């Protein structure tokens, strides 16, 4: 590897989604020279790409927002209980401009390779156009759901009509009016898109392999009173959310199902249904560990589906029977089930009659052919590990992330990886990430990583690395808490089961966001246990490795010193 000729930055962040934006704000404020590299021509990450009709958050807008700036919290006005994608993207752009972040983001640059060099302890990132960037630290802020999964259906490239993936939607509006449309997939994206596509299309065929549990959002304009309540109590509400297992208020339950009488169980399920959204996930505190408890909620939702869907056969097909409620991400909908009462909508059961191929004209199953003008692939993502694996990341001795994670992701705290010094991840596998309010999860990781970097700067170390033992122990712990739960009982993207050939490993940390936060704090409070810190060969004799909790103050500084202004 050639020595760096260009200036080497303190930190390169990859990704300008919600994680990358907050990282840039925080690191710049702390005086680190930071550059964000982003593949798109704008900020927003997942919210930039997922522009399909009906795309919106499934955590309520007032909570699905940054907490780091009180004035931002007070100034920004969300208009709906669950904000739609354009409004979330507008929020990301507002934050970018409000804090002057744009000038330190390099857009339209796809990072293809990231290589650590032992000799100088630096990372070199190379774009697909062979532009090279050097930094002491790399922080992967790639998002968990940013590598769209385009299934390898025979003939897919032969289709003569329009074909779109929900995770890679065109910027211009797609007009479905008068067209015959097929949606493949029935996860959250499809559940949000289908009712709106159905309103326009001449006919819509929904190709369903696995039905999902979907809970009504009861979305609508955000009334002034609830906005005022949130804005007057943001500190208390955020603090309360941080003490919960999901970072989402009103979600946790104090009762296991068996503690309640059948009437009380029903009242609780009904209360959560009437409230709407994800809180059905925790109707009882043993819902993800006790099959009987789970079945109470599952059968309640199935009854609701049957009440809504008029055609008996269609209703039966829409009722999930093959996985526990919540073991796949719950969907949150507006009129999803009702859409199947429309005359122009057909549910096609591709579990019984799989798609055999896509032809120039449309979809052919083992039972029938469907002529289509438009195919919408709502087929999800190579979640959590996919975004990292799309980059050729090389740590010590050239070891690749692909090889390192060939049997499933291995991380320490979902933040760091042994053999990949000075590389951090935000909401990486092994952290609660997708099982919690992701905005809170992002802020927790960014704050923790920033504090760690400040600690290193003040102690003079410039290399940090997770120890193999700490990583092994964390992987065991992540599995130990997941294995007794019902999460492992379904073919979900949490398990990597949606991607052919992907190792079947439960990837997020299911031990609870509040517990996890405490564990991370213990690690830092005790001097970064499980990490080793050292000085790079450029600034210290080789082998100056000091375990983090034994470290001594070293006078020379290898970072840029804190500065008041931003990096450019
Ligand atoms: P999901 O939830 O992974 O849903 C993808 C859907 O696509 C799901 O119904 C899949 O069926 C289906 N699928 C995937 N591949 C195929 C093939 N080859 N043939 C037929 N059907 C297929 O992705 P979403 O984008 O909806 O949501 C992702 C997350 O974003 C969501 O959980 C929220 O957190 C936000 P399967 O279930 O595999 O049988």
Coordinates of C-alpha atoms and ligand atoms in Angstrom, one line a residue:
X1 CA 0.0 0.0 0.0
X2 CA 1.4 3.4 -1.0
X3 CA 2.1 5.9 1.7
X4 CA -0.6 8.6 1.9
X5 CA 0.2 11.7 -0.1
X6 CA -3.1 13.4 0.5
X7 CA -3.9 14.8 4.0
X8 CA -5.0 12.1 6.3
X9 CA -8.2 12.9 8.2
X10 CA -9.0 12.0 11.8
X11 CA -12.2 10.3 10.8
X12 CA -14.1 9.2 7.7
X13 CA -17.8 8.4 8.2
X14 CA -19.4 6.3 5.5
X15 CA -23.0 7.2 5.0
X16 CA -25.0 10.4 5.4
X17 CA -28.2 8.9 6.8
X18 CA -29.3 9.8 10.3
X19 CA -26.3 8.1 11.9
X20 CA -23.8 9.8 9.6
X21 CA -25.4 13.3 10.1
X22 CA -25.3 13.1 13.8
X23 CA -21.7 11.7 13.8
X24 CA -20.6 14.6 11.7
X25 CA -22.3 17.1 13.9
X26 CA -20.8 15.6 17.1
X27 CA -17.3 14.8 15.9
X28 CA -16.9 18.2 14.3
X29 CA -18.1 19.9 17.5
X30 CA -15.4 17.9 19.3
X31 CA -12.8 19.1 16.9
X32 CA -12.1 16.0 14.9
X33 CA -11.4 16.5 11.2
X34 CA -14.2 14.5 9.8
X35 CA -15.5 13.8 6.3
X36 CA -18.7 12.0 5.4
X37 CA -18.7 10.0 2.2
X38 CA -22.1 9.3 0.7
X39 CA -23.1 7.3 -2.4
X40 CA -26.3 9.3 -3.0
X41 CA -26.5 12.9 -4.2
X42 CA -28.3 13.8 -1.0
X43 CA -28.6 13.0 2.7
X44 CA -31.2 10.8 4.4
X45 CA -29.9 7.3 3.8
X46 CA -32.7 4.8 3.9
X47 CA -35.1 7.7 3.8
X48 CA -33.4 9.0 0.7
X49 CA -33.8 5.7 -1.2
X50 CA -37.1 4.3 0.0
X51 CA -39.5 6.7 -1.8
X52 CA -42.2 4.2 -2.7
X53 CA -45.8 5.4 -2.2
X54 CA -46.9 5.2 1.4
X55 CA -43.4 5.0 2.8
X56 CA -43.4 6.3 6.3
X57 CA -41.9 5.6 9.7
X58 CA -43.4 3.0 12.0
X59 CA -42.2 4.7 15.2
X60 CA -44.2 7.8 16.0
X61 CA -42.8 11.0 14.4
X62 CA -42.4 12.9 17.7
X63 CA -40.1 10.1 19.0
X64 CA -38.6 9.3 15.6
X65 CA -36.4 12.4 15.8
X66 CA -33.0 13.5 17.2
X67 CA -32.8 14.4 20.8
X68 CA -29.4 16.0 20.7
X69 CA -30.6 19.6 20.1
X70 CA -33.4 21.0 22.2
X71 CA -33.9 23.9 19.9
X72 CA -34.3 21.5 16.9
X73 CA -36.8 19.5 19.0
X74 CA -38.8 22.6 19.7
X75 CA -38.6 24.1 16.2
X76 CA -39.4 21.2 14.0
X77 CA -43.1 20.5 13.3
X78 CA -44.2 17.0 12.4
X79 CA -47.5 17.1 10.6
X80 CA -48.6 13.4 11.0
X81 CA -48.5 10.9 13.8
X82 CA -46.3 8.7 11.5
X83 CA -44.4 11.0 9.2
X84 CA -44.3 10.2 5.5
X85 CA -41.0 9.7 3.7
X86 CA -40.9 13.2 2.1
X87 CA -41.3 14.8 5.5
X88 CA -38.6 12.6 7.1
X89 CA -36.3 13.5 4.2
X90 CA -37.1 17.2 4.6
X91 CA -36.2 16.8 8.3
X92 CA -32.8 15.2 7.4
X93 CA -32.2 18.1 5.0
X94 CA -33.2 20.6 7.6
X95 CA -30.8 19.2 10.1
X96 CA -28.0 19.1 7.5
X97 CA -28.5 22.8 6.7
X98 CA -29.3 24.0 10.2
X99 CA -26.0 22.6 11.5
X100 CA -24.0 23.4 8.4
X101 CA -23.1 19.8 7.7
X102 CA -23.4 19.7 3.9
X103 CA -19.9 21.2 3.3
X104 CA -18.2 18.2 5.0
X105 CA -20.2 15.6 3.0
X106 CA -18.8 14.2 -0.2
X107 CA -21.8 13.1 -2.2
X108 CA -22.0 10.7 -5.3
X109 CA -19.1 8.7 -4.0
X110 CA -19.4 5.0 -3.5
X111 CA -16.9 3.5 -1.2
X112 CA -15.8 0.2 -2.8
X113 CA -12.8 -0.7 -0.6
X114 CA -11.6 0.1 2.9
X115 CA -8.1 -1.2 3.8
X116 CA -6.2 -0.9 7.1
X117 CA -2.4 -0.6 6.8
X118 CA -0.4 -2.0 9.7
X119 CA 2.7 0.1 9.0
X120 CA 1.0 3.5 9.7
X121 CA -2.2 2.4 11.4
X122 CA -4.3 4.2 8.9
X123 CA -7.4 3.3 6.8
X124 CA -7.5 4.0 3.1
X125 CA -10.9 4.1 1.5
X126 CA -11.2 3.9 -2.3
X127 CA -14.2 4.8 -4.3
X128 CA -15.4 2.9 -7.3
X129 CA -13.8 5.6 -9.4
X130 CA -10.5 4.9 -7.7
X131 CA -10.5 8.1 -5.6
X132 CA -8.6 7.5 -2.4
X133 CA -9.2 8.9 1.1
X134 CA -7.1 8.4 4.2
X135 CA -8.1 8.5 7.8
X136 CA -7.1 7.3 11.3
X137 CA -10.6 6.1 12.0
X138 CA -13.5 4.8 9.9
X139 CA -17.0 4.8 11.1
X140 CA -19.5 2.8 9.1
X141 CA -22.8 4.5 9.3
X142 CA -24.4 2.3 6.6
X143 CA -27.8 1.7 8.0
X144 CA -29.2 -1.8 8.7
X145 CA -31.6 -1.8 5.7
X146 CA -29.7 -0.2 2.9
X147 CA -28.7 -3.1 0.7
X148 CA -31.9 -3.9 -1.4
X149 CA -32.5 -7.6 -2.1
X150 CA -33.4 -8.2 -5.7
X151 CA -34.4 -11.8 -5.9
X152 CA -32.8 -14.0 -8.5
X153 CA -36.1 -15.0 -10.1
X154 CA -35.5 -16.7 -13.5
X155 CA -36.1 -14.3 -16.4
X156 CA -36.3 -11.2 -14.2
X157 CA -34.2 -9.1 -16.6
X158 CA -36.5 -10.2 -19.5
X159 CA -39.5 -8.3 -18.2
X160 CA -40.6 -5.8 -20.8
X161 CA -42.6 -3.5 -18.5
X162 CA -41.5 -1.2 -15.7
X163 CA -39.8 -2.8 -12.7
X164 CA -39.1 -1.1 -9.5
X165 CA -37.6 -2.1 -6.1
X166 CA -39.2 -0.3 -3.1
X167 CA -35.7 0.2 -1.6
X168 CA -34.4 1.9 -4.8
X169 CA -37.4 3.9 -5.9
X170 CA -37.2 6.5 -8.8
X171 CA -37.2 10.2 -7.8
X172 CA -40.0 11.0 -10.2
X173 CA -43.5 9.9 -9.3
X174 CA -44.4 6.5 -10.7
X175 CA -47.9 6.7 -12.3
X176 CA -49.8 3.4 -11.9
X177 CA -53.1 4.7 -13.3
X178 CA -54.7 2.4 -15.7
X179 CA -51.9 -0.1 -15.4
X180 CA -51.8 -3.8 -14.4
X181 CA -49.4 -4.0 -11.5
X182 CA -47.9 -6.9 -9.6
X183 CA -46.3 -6.4 -6.2
X184 CA -44.0 -9.2 -5.1
X185 CA -43.6 -9.4 -1.3
X186 CA -45.8 -8.6 1.7
X187 CA -43.4 -7.1 4.3
X188 CA -43.6 -3.6 5.7
X189 CA -42.7 -1.9 2.5
X190 CA -45.4 -3.8 0.5
X191 CA -48.0 -3.3 3.3
X192 CA -47.4 0.5 3.1
X193 CA -47.4 0.6 -0.7
X194 CA -50.2 -1.7 -1.6
X195 CA -53.2 0.4 -0.5
X196 CA -51.9 3.4 -2.5
X197 CA -51.0 1.5 -5.6
X198 CA -54.4 -0.2 -5.5
X199 CA -56.1 3.2 -5.6
X200 CA -54.4 4.0 -8.9
X201 CA -53.9 0.7 -10.7
X202 CA -56.4 -0.8 -13.1
X203 CA -55.6 -4.1 -11.4
X204 CA -53.2 -5.1 -8.7
X205 CA -51.9 -8.7 -8.1
X206 CA -50.2 -9.2 -4.7
X207 CA -47.8 -12.1 -4.8
X208 CA -47.6 -13.4 -1.3
X209 CA -45.2 -16.0 0.0
X210 CA -45.6 -15.4 3.7
X211 CA -48.3 -13.3 5.3
X212 CA -47.3 -10.9 8.0
X213 CA -49.0 -9.6 11.1
X214 CA -49.9 -5.9 10.5
X215 CA -51.3 -3.6 13.1
X216 CA -53.3 -0.4 12.2
X217 CA -51.3 2.8 12.4
X218 CA -54.4 4.9 13.0
X219 CA -52.3 7.6 11.3
X220 CA -53.6 11.1 10.9
X221 CA -52.6 14.7 11.4
X222 CA -50.7 15.3 14.6
X223 CA -52.9 17.4 16.8
X224 CA -51.5 20.4 18.6
X225 CA -52.2 19.0 22.0
X226 CA -50.0 15.9 21.6
X227 CA -47.3 18.1 20.0
X228 CA -47.4 20.4 22.9
X229 CA -47.2 17.5 25.3
X230 CA -44.1 16.1 23.7
X231 CA -42.4 19.5 23.4
X232 CA -43.1 20.4 27.0
X233 CA -41.9 17.1 28.2
X234 CA -39.2 16.0 25.8
X235 CA -36.5 15.5 28.4
X236 CA -38.7 13.4 30.6
X237 CA -40.1 11.4 27.8
X238 CA -36.7 10.7 26.2
X239 CA -35.3 9.7 29.5
X240 CA -38.2 7.4 30.1
X241 CA -37.8 5.9 26.6
X242 CA -34.2 5.2 27.3
X243 CA -35.2 3.0 30.2
X244 CA -37.4 0.7 28.1
X245 CA -36.4 -2.4 26.2
X246 CA -37.2 -0.9 22.8
X247 CA -36.7 2.8 23.3
X248 CA -40.4 3.1 22.4
X249 CA -42.8 4.5 25.0
X250 CA -46.0 2.6 25.9
X251 CA -44.5 -0.6 24.6
X252 CA -43.2 -2.6 27.6
X253 CA -45.6 -4.6 29.7
X254 CA -45.4 -5.4 33.4
X255 CA -47.4 -8.6 33.0
X256 CA -46.9 -12.0 31.6
X257 CA -50.1 -13.4 29.9
X258 CA -50.8 -16.0 32.6
X259 CA -51.0 -13.3 35.3
X260 CA -54.0 -11.9 33.6
X261 CA -57.6 -13.3 33.4
X262 CA -58.9 -14.0 29.9
X263 CA -60.9 -10.8 30.1
X264 CA -57.9 -8.8 31.1
X265 CA -55.8 -10.3 28.3
X266 CA -58.4 -9.4 25.8
X267 CA -58.7 -5.8 27.2
X268 CA -54.9 -5.4 27.0
X269 CA -54.8 -6.7 23.4
X270 CA -57.7 -4.5 22.4
X271 CA -56.2 -1.4 24.1
X272 CA -53.0 -1.9 22.2
X273 CA -54.9 -2.5 18.9
X274 CA -56.8 0.7 19.5
X275 CA -53.6 2.6 20.2
X276 CA -52.1 1.1 17.1
X277 CA -48.6 0.4 15.8
X278 CA -45.7 -1.5 17.1
X279 CA -46.8 -1.7 20.8
X280 CA -48.7 -4.9 20.1
X281 CA -45.2 -6.5 20.0
X282 CA -45.1 -6.4 23.8
X283 CA -48.7 -6.9 24.9
X284 CA -47.4 -9.3 27.5
X285 CA -43.8 -9.4 28.8
X286 CA -43.4 -13.1 27.8
X287 CA -44.9 -12.7 24.3
X288 CA -41.5 -13.4 22.7
X289 CA -40.6 -16.3 25.1
X290 CA -43.8 -18.2 25.8
X291 CA -45.6 -19.7 22.7
X292 CA -48.9 -19.7 24.5
X293 CA -48.7 -16.0 25.4
X294 CA -47.6 -15.2 21.8
X295 CA -50.5 -17.2 20.4
X296 CA -53.0 -15.1 22.4
X297 CA -51.8 -12.0 20.5
X298 CA -51.5 -13.8 17.2
X299 CA -55.0 -15.2 17.3
X300 CA -56.3 -11.8 18.3
X301 CA -54.8 -10.3 15.2
X302 CA -56.0 -13.1 13.0
X303 CA -59.5 -12.5 14.3
X304 CA -59.1 -8.8 13.4
X305 CA -57.9 -9.8 9.9
X306 CA -61.0 -12.0 9.4
X307 CA -63.3 -9.2 10.5
X308 CA -61.8 -6.9 8.0
X309 CA -61.4 -9.1 4.9
X310 CA -64.7 -10.1 3.3
X311 CA -63.6 -13.0 1.2
X312 CA -63.0 -16.0 3.5
X313 CA -60.3 -17.6 1.3
X314 CA -58.4 -14.4 1.0
X315 CA -58.7 -13.7 4.7
X316 CA -57.4 -17.2 5.5
X317 CA -54.4 -16.6 3.2
X318 CA -53.7 -13.3 4.9
X319 CA -53.6 -14.8 8.3
X320 CA -50.0 -15.7 9.4
X321 CA -49.9 -19.2 10.8
X322 CA -46.3 -20.2 10.3
X323 CA -44.4 -17.8 12.6
X324 CA -44.9 -16.2 16.1
X325 CA -46.2 -12.7 16.1
X326 CA -43.2 -10.3 16.3
X327 CA -40.7 -12.9 15.2
X328 CA -40.8 -11.1 11.9
X329 CA -41.0 -7.3 12.1
X330 CA -44.6 -6.3 12.8
X331 CA -46.0 -4.2 10.0
X332 CA -47.9 -1.0 10.7
X333 CA -50.5 -0.2 8.1
X334 CA -53.3 2.1 6.8
X335 CA -56.0 0.1 5.2
X336 CA -53.8 -2.8 4.2
X337 CA -56.3 -5.6 4.9
X338 CA -59.3 -3.5 3.7
X339 CA -57.5 -3.2 0.3
X340 CA -58.1 -6.8 -0.4
X341 CA -61.9 -6.1 -0.4
X342 CA -61.4 -4.0 -3.6
X343 CA -62.5 -5.5 -6.8
X344 CA -59.3 -4.6 -8.6
X345 CA -57.0 -6.4 -6.1
X346 CA -56.1 -10.1 -6.2
X347 CA -54.0 -12.0 -3.6
X348 CA -51.9 -14.6 -5.3
X349 CA -50.6 -17.4 -3.0
X350 CA -47.1 -18.1 -4.2
X351 CA -46.4 -20.4 -1.2
X352 CA -48.7 -23.0 -2.8
X353 CA -47.9 -22.0 -6.3
X354 CA -44.4 -20.5 -6.5
X355 CA -43.2 -18.0 -9.1
X356 CA -41.5 -20.1 -11.7
X357 CA -40.2 -17.3 -13.8
X358 CA -40.7 -13.8 -15.0
X359 CA -41.4 -13.4 -18.7
X360 CA -41.4 -10.4 -21.0
X361 CA -45.2 -10.1 -20.3
X362 CA -45.3 -10.7 -16.5
X363 CA -45.2 -13.3 -13.8
X364 CA -45.6 -17.0 -14.3
X365 CA -46.4 -19.2 -11.2
X366 CA -46.7 -23.0 -11.2
X367 CA -50.5 -22.4 -11.5
X368 CA -51.1 -19.4 -13.7
X369 CA -49.7 -16.5 -15.8
X370 CA -50.2 -12.8 -14.9
X371 CA -49.7 -10.2 -17.6
X372 CA -48.3 -7.1 -16.0
X373 CA -47.4 -3.5 -17.0
X374 CA -45.4 -2.9 -13.8
X375 CA -43.7 -5.2 -11.3
X376 CA -42.9 -3.8 -7.9
X377 CA -40.3 -5.8 -6.0
X378 CA -41.0 -5.3 -2.3
X379 CA -38.5 -8.0 -1.5
X380 CA -36.6 -6.4 1.3
X381 CA -33.0 -6.1 2.1
X382 CA -29.8 -8.0 2.8
X383 CA -30.2 -6.7 6.3
X384 CA -27.6 -5.6 8.8
X385 CA -24.5 -7.4 7.3
X386 CA -25.3 -6.7 3.6
X387 CA -24.3 -3.1 3.7
X388 CA -20.9 -3.9 5.2
X389 CA -20.3 -6.9 3.0
X390 CA -20.9 -4.8 -0.1
X391 CA -17.6 -3.0 0.7
X392 CA -14.4 -4.9 0.4
X393 CA -13.2 -4.2 4.0
X394 CA -9.8 -5.4 5.0
X395 CA -8.4 -5.4 8.5
X396 CA -5.2 -6.7 9.9
X397 CA -3.2 -9.0 7.6
X398 CA -5.6 -8.3 4.8
X399 CA -8.4 -10.3 6.5
X400 CA -11.7 -9.5 4.7
X401 CA -15.0 -8.8 6.4
X402 CA -16.5 -11.3 4.0
X403 CA -14.2 -14.1 5.4
X404 CA -14.5 -12.9 9.0
X405 CA -18.3 -13.0 8.8
X406 CA -18.6 -16.0 6.6
X407 CA -20.5 -17.9 9.4
X408 CA -22.5 -14.9 10.5
X409 CA -21.6 -11.5 12.0
X410 CA -19.0 -11.3 14.8
X411 CA -18.7 -8.1 16.7
X412 CA -18.0 -6.7 20.1
X413 CA -21.1 -4.8 21.2
X414 CA -22.2 -4.4 17.6
X415 CA -19.7 -1.5 17.5
X416 CA -16.3 -3.0 16.8
X417 CA -14.7 -6.0 15.2
X418 CA -11.6 -7.8 16.3
X419 CA -8.8 -7.6 13.7
X420 CA -10.4 -4.4 12.3
X421 CA -8.7 -1.7 14.4
X422 CA -10.1 1.8 14.4
X423 CA -13.2 0.8 12.6
X424 CA -16.6 1.4 14.3
X425 CA -20.1 0.6 13.3
X426 CA -23.3 2.5 14.2
X427 CA -26.2 0.1 14.9
X428 CA -24.1 -2.9 13.8
X429 CA -25.1 -6.5 14.1
X430 CA -25.0 -7.5 17.8
X431 CA -26.6 -4.3 18.9
X432 CA -30.3 -3.6 19.5
X433 CA -30.6 -1.4 16.4
X434 CA -33.6 -2.6 14.5
X435 CA -35.3 -3.9 17.6
X436 CA -35.4 -0.4 19.1
X437 CA -36.3 3.1 18.1
X438 CA -33.4 3.4 15.7
X439 CA -32.9 7.2 16.3
X440 CA -32.2 6.5 20.0
X441 CA -30.0 3.6 19.1
X442 CA -28.0 5.8 16.7
X443 CA -27.6 8.6 19.2
X444 CA -26.4 6.1 21.8
X445 CA -23.8 4.7 19.5
X446 CA -22.6 8.0 18.2
X447 CA -22.3 9.4 21.8
X448 CA -20.4 6.3 22.9
X449 CA -18.0 6.3 19.9
X450 CA -17.4 10.0 20.3
X451 CA -16.6 9.7 24.0
X452 CA -14.3 6.8 23.2
X453 CA -12.4 8.9 20.6
X454 CA -12.1 11.8 23.1
X455 CA -10.8 9.4 25.6
X456 CA -8.2 8.1 23.2
X457 CA -7.2 11.7 22.2
X458 CA -6.7 12.6 25.8
X459 CA -4.7 9.5 26.7
X460 CA -2.6 9.7 23.5
X461 CA -3.5 6.3 22.0
X462 CA -4.4 6.2 18.4
X463 CA -5.3 2.6 17.8
X464 CA -8.2 0.8 19.4
X465 CA -9.3 -2.7 18.7
X466 CA -11.8 -5.2 20.2
X467 CA -10.1 -8.2 21.7
X468 CA -10.9 -11.6 20.2
X469 CA -11.9 -12.8 23.6
X470 CA -14.3 -9.9 24.2
X471 CA -15.8 -10.5 20.7
X472 CA -16.2 -14.2 21.3
X473 CA -17.9 -13.5 24.7
X474 CA -20.2 -11.0 23.1
X475 CA -21.2 -13.3 20.3
X476 CA -22.0 -16.0 22.8
X477 CA -24.0 -13.6 24.9
X478 CA -26.0 -12.3 21.8
X479 CA -26.9 -15.9 21.0
X480 CA -27.6 -16.9 24.6
X481 CA -30.2 -14.2 24.9
X482 CA -31.7 -14.8 21.5
X483 CA -31.9 -18.6 21.6
X484 CA -34.6 -19.0 24.2
X485 CA -36.8 -16.5 22.4
X486 CA -39.4 -17.0 19.7
X487 CA -37.4 -14.7 17.4
X488 CA -35.3 -17.6 16.3
X489 CA -38.5 -19.5 15.2
X490 CA -39.1 -17.8 11.9
X491 CA -37.4 -17.2 8.6
X492 CA -37.0 -13.5 9.1
X493 CA -34.4 -11.0 7.9
X494 CA -33.3 -10.8 11.6
X495 CA -32.1 -14.4 11.1
X496 CA -30.6 -13.7 7.6
X497 CA -33.2 -16.2 6.4
X498 CA -34.5 -14.0 3.5
X499 CA -31.2 -14.2 1.6
X500 CA -30.4 -17.5 -0.1
X501 CA -27.1 -18.9 1.3
X502 CA -26.8 -16.4 4.1
X503 CA -25.8 -17.9 7.5
X504 CA -28.8 -18.4 9.7
X505 CA -27.9 -16.3 12.7
X506 CA -30.0 -14.0 14.8
X507 CA -28.3 -10.7 14.2
X508 CA -29.7 -7.9 16.5
X509 CA -29.2 -7.9 20.2
X510 CA -32.4 -8.9 21.9
X511 CA -31.4 -8.3 25.5
X512 CA -33.1 -4.9 25.6
X513 CA -32.0 -1.4 24.6
X514 CA -31.9 -0.2 28.3
X515 CA -29.7 -3.1 29.4
X516 CA -27.5 -2.7 26.4
X517 CA -27.0 0.9 27.1
X518 CA -25.9 0.0 30.6
X519 CA -23.5 -2.6 29.3
X520 CA -21.9 -0.1 27.0
X521 CA -21.6 2.4 29.8
X522 CA -20.0 -0.2 32.0
X523 CA -17.4 -0.9 29.3
X524 CA -16.5 2.8 29.0
X525 CA -16.7 3.5 32.7
X526 CA -14.2 0.7 33.4
X527 CA -11.7 2.0 30.9
X528 CA -13.0 0.3 27.8
X529 CA -12.9 -3.3 28.9
X530 CA -12.6 -5.7 26.0
X531 CA -10.7 -3.3 23.9
X532 CA -6.9 -2.8 23.6
X533 CA -5.5 0.6 22.9
X534 CA -2.1 1.2 21.5
X535 CA 0.0 3.7 19.6
X536 CA 0.5 3.3 15.9
X537 CA 3.9 2.4 14.6
X538 CA 4.2 5.9 13.1
X539 CA 4.2 7.4 16.6
X540 CA 5.4 4.7 18.9
X541 CA 7.8 1.7 19.0
X542 CA 6.0 -1.4 17.6
X543 CA 4.2 -3.6 20.1
X544 CA 3.3 -0.7 22.4
X545 CA 0.1 -2.3 23.3
X546 CA -1.6 -1.5 26.6
X547 CA -4.8 -3.0 27.7
X548 CA -7.3 -0.3 27.8
X549 CA -7.9 -0.5 31.5
X550 CA -4.2 -0.4 32.4
X551 CA -3.4 2.4 30.1
X552 CA -1.2 5.3 31.1
X553 CA -1.2 8.8 30.0
X554 CA 1.0 9.3 27.0
X555 CA 2.0 12.9 26.3
X556 CA 2.2 13.2 22.6
X557 CA -1.0 13.8 20.8
X558 CA -1.7 12.1 17.5
X559 CA -5.1 13.6 16.8
X560 CA -5.9 17.1 15.7
X561 CA -6.6 19.1 18.8
X562 CA -10.1 20.3 19.5
X563 CA -11.0 23.3 17.4
X564 CA -13.9 25.6 17.7
X565 CA -14.8 25.6 14.1
X566 CA -15.8 23.0 11.7
X567 CA -13.3 21.1 9.5
X568 CA -13.7 23.2 6.4
Ligands
LIG1 P1 -39.2 -7.6 4.2 O1 -39.9 -7.4 5.5 O2 -38.0 -8.4 4.2 O3 -40.3 -8.2 3.2 C1 -39.9 -8.8 2.0 C2 -41.0 -9.5 1.3 O4 -40.6 -10.0 0.1 C3 -41.5 -10.7 2.2 O5 -42.8 -10.8 2.1 C4 -40.8 -11.9 1.4 O6 -41.4 -13.1 1.6 C5 -40.9 -11.4 0.0 N1 -39.9 -12.0 -0.9 C6 -38.5 -11.9 -0.8 N2 -37.9 -12.6 -1.7 C7 -38.9 -13.1 -2.5 C8 -39.0 -14.0 -3.6 N3 -37.8 -14.4 -4.2 N4 -40.2 -14.4 -4.1 C9 -41.3 -14.0 -3.5 N5 -41.3 -13.2 -2.4 C10 -40.2 -12.8 -1.9 O7 -38.8 -6.2 3.5 P2 -39.5 -4.8 3.6 O8 -38.8 -3.9 2.6 O9 -41.0 -5.0 3.4 O10 -39.3 -4.3 5.0 C11 -38.0 -4.3 5.6 C12 -38.0 -3.5 6.8 O11 -38.1 -2.1 6.5 C13 -39.2 -3.7 7.7 O12 -39.1 -4.9 8.5 C14 -39.2 -2.5 8.5 O13 -38.3 -2.6 9.6 C15 -38.8 -1.4 7.6 P3 -40.9 -14.1 2.7 O14 -41.4 -13.5 4.0 O15 -39.4 -14.2 2.7 O16 -41.6 -15.4 2.4

